[in-house]
Amino acid sequence: MLAPLCFTLVLACFVIVPTMLLARRVAEGSGALLASLNTLGLNGIAAPSWLSRLPHAGQLLDQWWRENLSDPNALVVWLRRVNLESLATWAGSLGGAMLRRVLELLTMLLALFIALRDGAWLALRFRVLVRNLLGVQGENLLITFVDAIRATANGTVAASLVKGGVFWLAFVITGVPHPLLFGATMALFSIIPFGAWIILIASAASLLVVNDAPLASAGLGVFGSAVLLIMDHLIQPVLIGGAARLPFLLVLIGIIGGMRSLGLLGLFIGPAIMAALLTIGREWIRASNS
């Protein structure tokens, strides 16, 4: 009981703690946001100093900003166009979606605890069932399928941790506010398809808005895009393919096709299906040659 319980709690902390820290930061900043909105209603939004220095369209953008956002009267008219009823409906649906995700997380943690506690017994019974139904070849196919899922999970988690460490260092160098929080969130969101891109955009936007550092924001965007492209399309498929004994192209097809068809679950199921198909093909070739 102790080892499965400890591992489940550690995993829960890995997911919950960064989320709670992020929610706390948002809650702490809500008062400042309301004060800023009141100030904007009186003074407008000052144009950033770097806007006019942009090539080609800098002067036009600066003029539009001063006419529409720096003028308090024009800003109030612009804000009145926002549909508050739609905004309230969206906020209500967001709350319901968050509650559903919390329930799914609790269900997942309970299932994980049971699987870790009784995993050996369940695996043995399921293996015997597959052997009785499909024979030795079915059992071998099951082993290949499980190895592919395990390799995909290990490769995804390893790539996510590497992304978190690399981006934490990049956040410290470029001066992103709260780099440790952004780094932990990057490691967590990297497991979700396109989640790392959301954190990268948010961190670059914080550099641009909070620190007024367009060069650092652009540099972080270029560096982060290169890191994510290399990790997602080169390093992570190599990690998964090496452990699952799959060619690089099949791993890449399995990841992209699985995510496109099944979402986050397809990230793990896709390579497993490719491994199963490859095993079936090898068995057919071996049977035809014998």
Tab-separated table of C-alpha atoms in Angstrom:
chain	number	residue	atom	x	y	z
A	1	MET	CA	0.000	0.000	0.000
A	2	LEU	CA	2.771	2.471	0.915
A	3	ALA	CA	4.723	2.603	-2.352
A	4	PRO	CA	1.652	2.993	-4.642
A	5	LEU	CA	0.194	5.615	-2.303
A	6	CYS	CA	3.439	7.630	-2.191
A	7	PHE	CA	3.869	7.507	-5.962
A	8	THR	CA	0.254	8.577	-6.531
A	9	LEU	CA	0.647	11.488	-4.111
A	10	VAL	CA	3.901	12.584	-5.765
A	11	LEU	CA	2.258	12.547	-9.182
A	12	ALA	CA	-0.724	14.455	-7.807
A	13	CYS	CA	1.612	17.099	-6.386
A	14	PHE	CA	3.428	17.312	-9.722
A	15	VAL	CA	0.126	18.169	-11.402
A	16	ILE	CA	-1.665	20.113	-8.670
A	17	VAL	CA	1.111	22.289	-7.191
A	18	PRO	CA	2.008	24.203	-10.402
A	19	THR	CA	-1.699	24.649	-11.128
A	20	MET	CA	-2.348	26.020	-7.635
A	21	LEU	CA	0.659	28.351	-7.859
A	22	LEU	CA	-0.586	29.654	-11.188
A	23	ALA	CA	-4.095	30.145	-9.786
A	24	ARG	CA	-2.642	31.950	-6.776
A	25	ARG	CA	-0.700	34.316	-9.006
A	26	VAL	CA	-3.845	35.021	-10.998
A	27	ALA	CA	-5.821	35.653	-7.808
A	28	GLU	CA	-3.121	37.944	-6.418
A	29	GLY	CA	-3.076	39.879	-9.649
A	30	SER	CA	-6.856	40.258	-9.860
A	31	GLY	CA	-6.844	43.259	-7.497
A	32	ALA	CA	-4.081	44.913	-9.452
A	33	LEU	CA	-5.982	44.149	-12.653
A	34	LEU	CA	-9.114	45.890	-11.382
A	35	ALA	CA	-7.060	48.890	-10.277
A	36	SER	CA	-5.380	48.968	-13.669
A	37	LEU	CA	-8.761	48.864	-15.423
A	38	ASN	CA	-9.966	51.829	-13.357
A	39	THR	CA	-6.784	53.704	-14.203
A	40	LEU	CA	-7.175	52.881	-17.875
A	41	GLY	CA	-10.709	54.229	-17.803
A	42	LEU	CA	-9.323	57.557	-16.588
A	43	ASN	CA	-6.007	57.831	-18.439
A	44	GLY	CA	-6.150	55.310	-21.295
A	45	ILE	CA	-3.389	52.904	-22.296
A	46	ALA	CA	-0.065	54.561	-23.003
A	47	ALA	CA	1.586	53.466	-26.240
A	48	PRO	CA	4.724	51.360	-25.621
A	49	SER	CA	7.973	53.048	-26.529
A	50	TRP	CA	9.071	50.297	-28.917
A	51	LEU	CA	5.909	50.438	-31.045
A	52	SER	CA	6.942	53.471	-33.094
A	53	ARG	CA	10.363	51.932	-33.762
A	54	LEU	CA	8.921	48.949	-35.615
A	55	PRO	CA	9.935	48.920	-39.276
A	56	HIS	CA	7.460	49.993	-41.970
A	57	ALA	CA	4.219	49.968	-39.944
A	58	GLY	CA	5.551	51.382	-36.661
A	59	GLN	CA	4.313	54.950	-37.162
A	60	LEU	CA	0.858	53.839	-38.320
A	61	LEU	CA	0.473	51.434	-35.383
A	62	ASP	CA	1.620	54.104	-32.940
A	63	GLN	CA	-0.882	56.599	-34.367
A	64	TRP	CA	-3.736	54.054	-34.220
A	65	TRP	CA	-2.827	53.182	-30.630
A	66	ARG	CA	-2.873	56.839	-29.547
A	67	GLU	CA	-6.199	57.508	-31.269
A	68	ASN	CA	-8.009	54.394	-30.012
A	69	LEU	CA	-6.326	53.194	-26.813
A	70	SER	CA	-4.517	56.195	-25.339
A	71	ASP	CA	-7.677	58.320	-25.494
A	72	PRO	CA	-9.879	57.379	-22.470
A	73	ASN	CA	-13.121	58.274	-24.258
A	74	ALA	CA	-12.292	56.117	-27.293
A	75	LEU	CA	-11.190	53.269	-24.997
A	76	VAL	CA	-14.498	53.358	-23.092
A	77	VAL	CA	-16.428	53.237	-26.367
A	78	TRP	CA	-14.277	50.302	-27.523
A	79	LEU	CA	-14.820	48.390	-24.269
A	80	ARG	CA	-18.568	48.879	-24.457
A	81	ARG	CA	-18.608	46.782	-27.620
A	82	VAL	CA	-17.714	43.702	-25.584
A	83	ASN	CA	-20.699	41.406	-25.145
A	84	LEU	CA	-20.860	40.993	-21.365
A	85	GLU	CA	-23.570	38.319	-21.543
A	86	SER	CA	-21.404	36.151	-23.781
A	87	LEU	CA	-18.476	36.769	-21.459
A	88	ALA	CA	-20.527	35.660	-18.443
A	89	THR	CA	-21.726	32.548	-20.300
A	90	TRP	CA	-18.141	31.712	-21.234
A	91	ALA	CA	-17.013	32.172	-17.618
A	92	GLY	CA	-19.773	29.826	-16.413
A	93	SER	CA	-18.871	27.161	-18.962
A	94	LEU	CA	-15.212	27.553	-18.001
A	95	GLY	CA	-16.067	26.885	-14.352
A	96	GLY	CA	-18.003	23.756	-15.312
A	97	ALA	CA	-15.137	22.539	-17.481
A	98	MET	CA	-12.651	23.084	-14.646
A	99	LEU	CA	-14.864	21.121	-12.225
A	100	ARG	CA	-15.113	18.276	-14.744
A	101	ARG	CA	-11.328	18.244	-15.166
A	102	VAL	CA	-10.883	18.078	-11.374
A	103	LEU	CA	-13.216	15.078	-11.177
A	104	GLU	CA	-11.358	13.412	-14.054
A	105	LEU	CA	-8.053	14.043	-12.255
A	106	LEU	CA	-9.347	12.451	-9.044
A	107	THR	CA	-10.683	9.461	-10.986
A	108	MET	CA	-7.347	9.086	-12.777
A	109	LEU	CA	-5.406	9.203	-9.494
A	110	LEU	CA	-7.678	6.560	-7.951
A	111	ALA	CA	-7.312	4.317	-11.003
A	112	LEU	CA	-3.542	4.839	-10.921
A	113	PHE	CA	-3.377	3.841	-7.255
A	114	ILE	CA	-5.368	0.660	-7.907
A	115	ALA	CA	-3.269	-0.184	-10.971
A	116	LEU	CA	-0.019	0.291	-9.030
A	117	ARG	CA	-1.262	-1.696	-6.036
A	118	ASP	CA	-2.719	-4.624	-8.007
A	119	GLY	CA	-0.820	-4.160	-11.273
A	120	ALA	CA	1.122	-7.433	-11.158
A	121	TRP	CA	-2.019	-9.466	-10.444
A	122	LEU	CA	-4.025	-7.693	-13.163
A	123	ALA	CA	-1.226	-8.046	-15.726
A	124	LEU	CA	-0.852	-11.779	-15.064
A	125	ARG	CA	-4.593	-12.453	-15.339
A	126	PHE	CA	-4.918	-10.399	-18.526
A	127	ARG	CA	-1.888	-12.099	-20.060
A	128	VAL	CA	-3.359	-15.533	-19.333
A	129	LEU	CA	-6.690	-14.431	-20.834
A	130	VAL	CA	-5.038	-13.222	-24.047
A	131	ARG	CA	-2.982	-16.419	-24.312
A	132	ASN	CA	-6.104	-18.578	-23.959
A	133	LEU	CA	-8.024	-16.533	-26.554
A	134	LEU	CA	-5.319	-15.739	-29.148
A	135	GLY	CA	-2.475	-18.104	-28.390
A	136	VAL	CA	1.236	-17.346	-28.085
A	137	GLN	CA	1.201	-14.859	-30.965
A	138	GLY	CA	-1.532	-12.859	-29.246
A	139	GLU	CA	0.508	-12.824	-26.049
A	140	ASN	CA	3.568	-11.552	-27.935
A	141	LEU	CA	1.438	-8.864	-29.549
A	142	LEU	CA	0.176	-7.811	-26.125
A	143	ILE	CA	3.747	-7.551	-24.810
A	144	THR	CA	4.732	-5.411	-27.812
A	145	PHE	CA	1.702	-3.186	-27.313
A	146	VAL	CA	2.470	-2.649	-23.619
A	147	ASP	CA	6.165	-1.967	-24.325
A	148	ALA	CA	5.209	0.661	-26.919
A	149	ILE	CA	2.850	2.430	-24.500
A	150	ARG	CA	5.486	2.350	-21.753
A	151	ALA	CA	8.143	3.709	-24.119
A	152	THR	CA	5.817	6.476	-25.277
A	153	ALA	CA	4.994	7.496	-21.712
A	154	ASN	CA	8.657	7.445	-20.641
A	155	GLY	CA	9.782	9.375	-23.720
A	156	THR	CA	7.034	11.971	-23.299
A	157	VAL	CA	7.782	12.544	-19.612
A	158	ALA	CA	11.551	12.706	-20.237
A	159	ALA	CA	11.081	15.213	-23.064
A	160	SER	CA	8.740	17.303	-20.886
A	161	LEU	CA	11.275	17.471	-18.051
A	162	VAL	CA	14.030	18.467	-20.484
A	163	LYS	CA	11.815	21.189	-21.926
A	164	GLY	CA	11.053	22.493	-18.434
A	165	GLY	CA	14.759	22.670	-17.535
A	166	VAL	CA	15.831	24.301	-20.801
A	167	PHE	CA	13.054	26.871	-20.725
A	168	TRP	CA	13.624	27.625	-17.042
A	169	LEU	CA	17.197	28.578	-17.920
A	170	ALA	CA	15.960	30.622	-20.898
A	171	PHE	CA	13.411	32.387	-18.681
A	172	VAL	CA	16.111	33.286	-16.150
A	173	ILE	CA	18.433	34.655	-18.850
A	174	THR	CA	15.760	36.717	-20.614
A	175	GLY	CA	14.250	38.042	-17.375
A	176	VAL	CA	10.782	36.463	-17.520
A	177	PRO	CA	8.841	37.161	-14.294
A	178	HIS	CA	8.642	34.113	-11.998
A	179	PRO	CA	10.903	31.861	-14.132
A	180	LEU	CA	10.584	28.847	-11.816
A	181	LEU	CA	6.783	28.926	-12.040
A	182	PHE	CA	6.898	29.302	-15.820
A	183	GLY	CA	9.452	26.476	-16.074
A	184	ALA	CA	7.371	24.097	-13.951
A	185	THR	CA	4.263	25.009	-15.937
A	186	MET	CA	6.167	24.413	-19.173
A	187	ALA	CA	7.175	20.919	-18.009
A	188	LEU	CA	3.582	20.156	-17.036
A	189	PHE	CA	1.927	21.586	-20.160
A	190	SER	CA	4.463	19.918	-22.470
A	191	ILE	CA	2.621	16.642	-21.961
A	192	ILE	CA	-0.501	18.221	-23.494
A	193	PRO	CA	-0.514	18.684	-27.293
A	194	PHE	CA	0.390	22.304	-28.101
A	195	GLY	CA	0.473	23.095	-24.374
A	196	ALA	CA	4.142	24.108	-24.479
A	197	TRP	CA	3.398	26.625	-27.232
A	198	ILE	CA	0.794	28.296	-25.002
A	199	ILE	CA	3.339	28.761	-22.197
A	200	LEU	CA	5.938	30.031	-24.671
A	201	ILE	CA	3.517	32.646	-26.032
A	202	ALA	CA	2.507	33.674	-22.497
A	203	SER	CA	6.123	34.064	-21.356
A	204	ALA	CA	7.089	36.067	-24.461
A	205	ALA	CA	4.029	38.278	-23.980
A	206	SER	CA	4.990	38.885	-20.338
A	207	LEU	CA	8.412	40.063	-21.451
A	208	LEU	CA	6.802	42.381	-23.972
A	209	VAL	CA	4.109	43.818	-21.718
A	210	VAL	CA	5.593	43.708	-18.213
A	211	ASN	CA	9.299	44.281	-18.914
A	212	ASP	CA	8.874	46.317	-22.136
A	213	ALA	CA	11.643	44.225	-23.740
A	214	PRO	CA	10.743	43.511	-27.379
A	215	LEU	CA	14.195	42.164	-28.286
A	216	ALA	CA	14.194	39.698	-25.384
A	217	SER	CA	10.628	38.673	-26.240
A	218	ALA	CA	11.503	38.076	-29.892
A	219	GLY	CA	14.673	36.194	-28.944
A	220	LEU	CA	12.760	33.973	-26.523
A	221	GLY	CA	10.124	33.317	-29.173
A	222	VAL	CA	12.679	32.291	-31.809
A	223	PHE	CA	14.745	30.186	-29.398
A	224	GLY	CA	11.684	28.551	-27.845
A	225	SER	CA	10.158	27.729	-31.229
A	226	ALA	CA	13.400	26.081	-32.350
A	227	VAL	CA	13.641	24.055	-29.120
A	228	LEU	CA	10.027	22.882	-29.316
A	229	LEU	CA	10.292	21.911	-32.981
A	230	ILE	CA	13.504	19.953	-32.379
A	231	MET	CA	12.173	18.262	-29.236
A	232	ASP	CA	8.741	17.392	-30.657
A	233	HIS	CA	9.820	16.214	-34.107
A	234	LEU	CA	13.323	14.803	-33.553
A	235	ILE	CA	14.342	14.027	-29.977
A	236	GLN	CA	11.037	12.760	-28.556
A	237	PRO	CA	10.360	10.335	-31.474
A	238	VAL	CA	13.933	9.028	-31.124
A	239	LEU	CA	13.413	8.414	-27.390
A	240	ILE	CA	10.139	6.609	-28.034
A	241	GLY	CA	11.370	4.646	-31.047
A	242	GLY	CA	14.571	3.492	-29.359
A	243	ALA	CA	12.727	2.020	-26.398
A	244	ALA	CA	9.878	0.561	-28.448
A	245	ARG	CA	12.168	-0.708	-31.257
A	246	LEU	CA	10.248	1.286	-33.842
A	247	PRO	CA	11.668	3.119	-36.873
A	248	PHE	CA	11.700	6.907	-36.572
A	249	LEU	CA	9.149	7.448	-39.357
A	250	LEU	CA	6.629	5.030	-37.833
A	251	VAL	CA	6.938	6.726	-34.448
A	252	LEU	CA	6.382	10.149	-36.004
A	253	ILE	CA	3.356	8.900	-37.968
A	254	GLY	CA	1.962	7.243	-34.832
A	255	ILE	CA	2.342	10.396	-32.711
A	256	ILE	CA	0.860	12.794	-35.275
A	257	GLY	CA	-1.898	10.431	-36.417
A	258	GLY	CA	-2.795	9.425	-32.875
A	259	MET	CA	-3.037	13.027	-31.675
A	260	ARG	CA	-5.083	13.971	-34.740
A	261	SER	CA	-7.537	11.101	-34.236
A	262	LEU	CA	-7.695	10.608	-30.457
A	263	GLY	CA	-6.269	13.774	-28.935
A	264	LEU	CA	-4.044	13.409	-25.876
A	265	LEU	CA	-4.795	9.682	-25.560
A	266	GLY	CA	-3.634	9.176	-29.145
A	267	LEU	CA	-0.207	10.467	-28.158
A	268	PHE	CA	0.316	7.134	-26.377
A	269	ILE	CA	-1.982	4.862	-28.382
A	270	GLY	CA	-0.664	5.889	-31.812
A	271	PRO	CA	2.894	4.515	-31.429
A	272	ALA	CA	1.468	1.424	-29.729
A	273	ILE	CA	-0.757	0.755	-32.746
A	274	MET	CA	2.215	1.207	-35.077
A	275	ALA	CA	4.235	-1.253	-32.977
A	276	ALA	CA	1.386	-3.764	-33.067
A	277	LEU	CA	1.043	-3.439	-36.850
A	278	LEU	CA	4.800	-3.823	-37.275
A	279	THR	CA	4.750	-6.960	-35.104
A	280	ILE	CA	1.870	-8.443	-37.131
A	281	GLY	CA	3.730	-7.718	-40.367
A	282	ARG	CA	6.884	-9.371	-39.088
A	283	GLU	CA	4.909	-12.438	-37.968
A	284	TRP	CA	3.273	-12.732	-41.392
A	285	ILE	CA	6.638	-12.466	-43.153
A	286	ARG	CA	8.160	-15.043	-40.817
A	287	ALA	CA	5.210	-17.408	-41.348
A	288	SER	CA	5.359	-17.059	-45.140
A	289	ASN	CA	9.115	-17.732	-45.215
A	290	SER	CA	8.909	-20.800	-42.988
